[in-house]
mmCIF file of C-alpha atoms in Angstrom:
data_model
loop_
_atom_site.group_PDB
_atom_site.id
_atom_site.type_symbol
_atom_site.label_atom_id
_atom_site.label_comp_id
_atom_site.label_asym_id
_atom_site.label_seq_id
_atom_site.Cartn_x
_atom_site.Cartn_y
_atom_site.Cartn_z
ATOM 1 C CA UNK A 1 14.151 -13.411 76.024
ATOM 2 C CA UNK A 2 13.468 -12.442 72.387
ATOM 3 C CA UNK A 3 11.535 -9.377 73.512
ATOM 4 C CA UNK A 4 14.504 -8.254 75.652
ATOM 5 C CA UNK A 5 16.800 -8.507 72.620
ATOM 6 C CA UNK A 6 14.346 -6.489 70.502
ATOM 7 C CA UNK A 7 14.051 -3.823 73.196
ATOM 8 C CA UNK A 8 17.836 -3.630 73.528
ATOM 9 C CA UNK A 9 18.326 -3.446 69.739
ATOM 10 C CA UNK A 10 15.679 -0.763 69.335
ATOM 11 C CA UNK A 11 17.709 1.520 71.613
ATOM 12 C CA UNK A 12 20.652 1.415 69.181
ATOM 13 C CA UNK A 13 19.179 0.589 65.762
ATOM 14 C CA UNK A 14 16.198 1.781 63.772
ATOM 15 C CA UNK A 15 13.951 -1.249 63.372
ATOM 16 C CA UNK A 16 10.721 -1.641 61.474
ATOM 17 C CA UNK A 17 11.375 1.134 58.930
ATOM 18 C CA UNK A 18 11.212 -0.052 55.297
ATOM 19 C CA UNK A 19 13.654 2.687 54.219
ATOM 20 C CA UNK A 20 16.284 1.328 56.584
ATOM 21 C CA UNK A 21 15.664 -2.241 55.440
ATOM 22 C CA UNK A 22 15.999 -1.160 51.799
ATOM 23 C CA UNK A 23 19.281 0.599 52.534
ATOM 24 C CA UNK A 24 20.571 -2.475 54.385
ATOM 25 C CA UNK A 25 19.725 -4.731 51.435
ATOM 26 C CA UNK A 26 21.412 -2.323 48.994
ATOM 27 C CA UNK A 27 24.581 -2.230 51.119
ATOM 28 C CA UNK A 28 24.765 -6.014 51.400
ATOM 29 C CA UNK A 29 24.196 -6.518 47.653
ATOM 30 C CA UNK A 30 26.848 -3.937 46.807
ATOM 31 C CA UNK A 31 29.393 -5.559 49.124
ATOM 32 C CA UNK A 32 28.664 -9.019 47.686
ATOM 33 C CA UNK A 33 29.092 -7.715 44.136
ATOM 34 C CA UNK A 34 32.410 -6.023 44.989
ATOM 35 C CA UNK A 35 33.786 -9.189 46.611
ATOM 36 C CA UNK A 36 32.568 -11.246 43.644
ATOM 37 C CA UNK A 37 34.193 -8.883 41.115
ATOM 38 C CA UNK A 38 37.524 -8.829 42.975
ATOM 39 C CA UNK A 39 37.516 -12.609 43.218
ATOM 40 C CA UNK A 40 36.405 -13.205 39.621
ATOM 41 C CA UNK A 41 39.057 -10.901 38.151
ATOM 42 C CA UNK A 42 41.698 -12.032 40.692
ATOM 43 C CA UNK A 43 42.457 -8.489 41.865
ATOM 44 C CA UNK A 44 42.853 -9.033 45.626
ATOM 45 C CA UNK A 45 46.669 -8.895 45.550
ATOM 46 C CA UNK A 46 46.622 -5.871 43.245
ATOM 47 C CA UNK A 47 44.172 -4.103 45.564
ATOM 48 C CA UNK A 48 46.356 -4.835 48.599
ATOM 49 C CA UNK A 49 49.728 -3.909 47.085
ATOM 50 C CA UNK A 50 48.711 -0.980 44.884
ATOM 51 C CA UNK A 51 46.034 0.771 46.928
ATOM 52 C CA UNK A 52 45.427 -0.402 50.494
ATOM 53 C CA UNK A 53 49.080 -0.274 51.599
ATOM 54 C CA UNK A 54 50.219 2.621 49.420
ATOM 55 C CA UNK A 55 52.125 5.653 50.695
ATOM 56 C CA UNK A 56 51.895 7.521 47.370
ATOM 57 C CA UNK A 57 50.289 10.896 48.034
ATOM 58 C CA UNK A 58 48.348 10.838 44.756
ATOM 59 C CA UNK A 59 46.751 7.470 45.521
ATOM 60 C CA UNK A 60 45.971 8.529 49.082
ATOM 61 C CA UNK A 61 44.352 11.657 47.653
ATOM 62 C CA UNK A 62 42.269 9.541 45.272
ATOM 63 C CA UNK A 63 41.157 7.349 48.186
ATOM 64 C CA UNK A 64 40.092 10.471 50.107
ATOM 65 C CA UNK A 65 38.086 11.614 47.073
ATOM 66 C CA UNK A 66 36.446 8.181 46.684
ATOM 67 C CA UNK A 67 35.463 8.192 50.375
ATOM 68 C CA UNK A 68 34.107 11.703 49.866
ATOM 69 C CA UNK A 69 32.013 10.579 46.887
ATOM 70 C CA UNK A 70 30.608 7.671 48.898
ATOM 71 C CA UNK A 71 29.510 10.076 51.594
ATOM 72 C CA UNK A 72 28.132 12.431 48.918
ATOM 73 C CA UNK A 73 25.870 9.578 47.854
ATOM 74 C CA UNK A 74 24.826 8.965 51.467
ATOM 75 C CA UNK A 75 24.130 12.653 52.069
ATOM 76 C CA UNK A 76 22.321 12.867 48.727
ATOM 77 C CA UNK A 77 19.949 10.108 49.786
ATOM 78 C CA UNK A 78 19.192 12.112 52.932
ATOM 79 C CA UNK A 79 18.503 15.164 50.755
ATOM 80 C CA UNK A 80 16.147 13.132 48.556
ATOM 81 C CA UNK A 81 14.261 11.903 51.613
ATOM 82 C CA UNK A 82 13.877 15.457 52.901
ATOM 83 C CA UNK A 83 12.768 16.757 49.488
ATOM 84 C CA UNK A 84 10.258 13.931 49.186
ATOM 85 C CA UNK A 85 8.752 14.909 52.524
ATOM 86 C CA UNK A 86 8.527 18.551 51.450
ATOM 87 C CA UNK A 87 7.168 17.869 47.950
ATOM 88 C CA UNK A 88 3.506 17.744 48.917
ATOM 89 C CA UNK A 89 1.832 19.543 51.832
ATOM 90 C CA UNK A 90 0.656 17.268 54.645
ATOM 91 C CA UNK A 91 2.636 14.322 53.276
ATOM 92 C CA UNK A 92 3.188 11.748 56.003
ATOM 93 C CA UNK A 93 6.272 10.155 54.439
ATOM 94 C CA UNK A 94 8.556 10.831 57.432
ATOM 95 C CA UNK A 95 7.616 11.472 61.026
ATOM 96 C CA UNK A 96 8.694 14.869 62.394
ATOM 97 C CA UNK A 97 11.345 13.225 64.600
ATOM 98 C CA UNK A 98 12.708 11.203 61.679
ATOM 99 C CA UNK A 99 12.795 14.329 59.476
ATOM 100 C CA UNK A 100 14.739 16.238 62.132
ATOM 101 C CA UNK A 101 17.186 13.355 62.507
ATOM 102 C CA UNK A 102 17.719 13.170 58.740
ATOM 103 C CA UNK A 103 18.125 16.953 58.532
ATOM 104 C CA UNK A 104 20.843 16.933 61.192
ATOM 105 C CA UNK A 105 22.550 13.846 59.787
ATOM 106 C CA UNK A 106 22.573 15.374 56.308
ATOM 107 C CA UNK A 107 24.347 18.495 57.551
ATOM 108 C CA UNK A 108 26.982 16.574 59.498
ATOM 109 C CA UNK A 109 27.658 14.142 56.665
ATOM 110 C CA UNK A 110 27.950 16.788 53.982
ATOM 111 C CA UNK A 111 30.305 19.027 55.964
ATOM 112 C CA UNK A 112 32.456 16.642 57.993
ATOM 113 C CA UNK A 113 32.416 13.478 55.896
ATOM 114 C CA UNK A 114 32.062 14.815 52.350
ATOM 115 C CA UNK A 115 33.525 18.321 52.092
ATOM 116 C CA UNK A 116 36.516 17.845 54.398
ATOM 117 C CA UNK A 117 37.845 14.617 52.836
ATOM 118 C CA UNK A 118 37.318 16.103 49.374
ATOM 119 C CA UNK A 119 39.551 19.017 50.367
ATOM 120 C CA UNK A 120 42.110 16.670 51.942
ATOM 121 C CA UNK A 121 42.146 14.589 48.775
ATOM 122 C CA UNK A 122 42.651 17.600 46.546
ATOM 123 C CA UNK A 123 45.360 18.932 48.870
ATOM 124 C CA UNK A 124 47.117 15.553 48.866
ATOM 125 C CA UNK A 125 47.145 15.466 45.096
ATOM 126 C CA UNK A 126 47.903 19.092 44.266
ATOM 127 C CA UNK A 127 50.130 20.625 46.952
ATOM 128 C CA UNK A 128 53.231 18.390 46.548
ATOM 129 C CA UNK A 129 53.002 18.856 42.782
ATOM 130 C CA UNK A 130 52.619 22.632 43.123
ATOM 131 C CA UNK A 131 55.676 23.053 45.343
ATOM 132 C CA UNK A 132 57.783 20.632 43.308
ATOM 133 C CA UNK A 133 58.190 18.019 46.035
ATOM 134 C CA UNK A 134 58.488 14.337 45.194
ATOM 135 C CA UNK A 135 56.177 13.344 48.042
ATOM 136 C CA UNK A 136 54.622 14.645 51.235
ATOM 137 C CA UNK A 137 56.836 15.066 54.286
ATOM 138 C CA UNK A 138 55.678 11.916 56.122
ATOM 139 C CA UNK A 139 54.084 9.554 53.588
ATOM 140 C CA UNK A 140 53.347 6.751 56.075
ATOM 141 C CA UNK A 141 51.673 9.211 58.449
ATOM 142 C CA UNK A 142 49.666 10.558 55.499
ATOM 143 C CA UNK A 143 48.439 7.048 54.669
ATOM 144 C CA UNK A 144 47.759 6.295 58.334
ATOM 145 C CA UNK A 145 45.696 9.470 58.645
ATOM 146 C CA UNK A 146 43.498 8.354 55.742
ATOM 147 C CA UNK A 147 42.868 4.924 57.263
ATOM 148 C CA UNK A 148 42.146 6.413 60.690
ATOM 149 C CA UNK A 149 39.680 8.785 59.043
ATOM 150 C CA UNK A 150 38.097 6.003 56.980
ATOM 151 C CA UNK A 151 37.513 3.621 59.874
ATOM 152 C CA UNK A 152 36.689 6.429 62.321
ATOM 153 C CA UNK A 153 33.780 7.825 60.397
#
């Protein structure tokens, strides 16, 4: 039974790679520290009312930029892994298949999930101010588009 679960999981998840385990531990520790900080400083209500449910185009633009910076970090880690593999000839740091997967993932992340939201964020902040508008045309739709993007990536 346990072997069937491992076989099924290995079709969908990378298992047995120390780099993946290290990234998983870093993600869990970061999430625990964020929850701890929000609880310790009693900022849950502020986070909900001021940021998560906002329709202000400037705050939505800032959230796009923050999501873009998170993906810049993720794509940067991919770049570091690729550069580490290429640093020394005949280095067996990554397998050829893993290198190809990281190469492709890096390109997709940096174009679709880093560059595009950065542009959307800058557009959200700058364009209404440049044309003299008080807000974007459909502020709720603007906020909804950010959250659909955020959970869809």
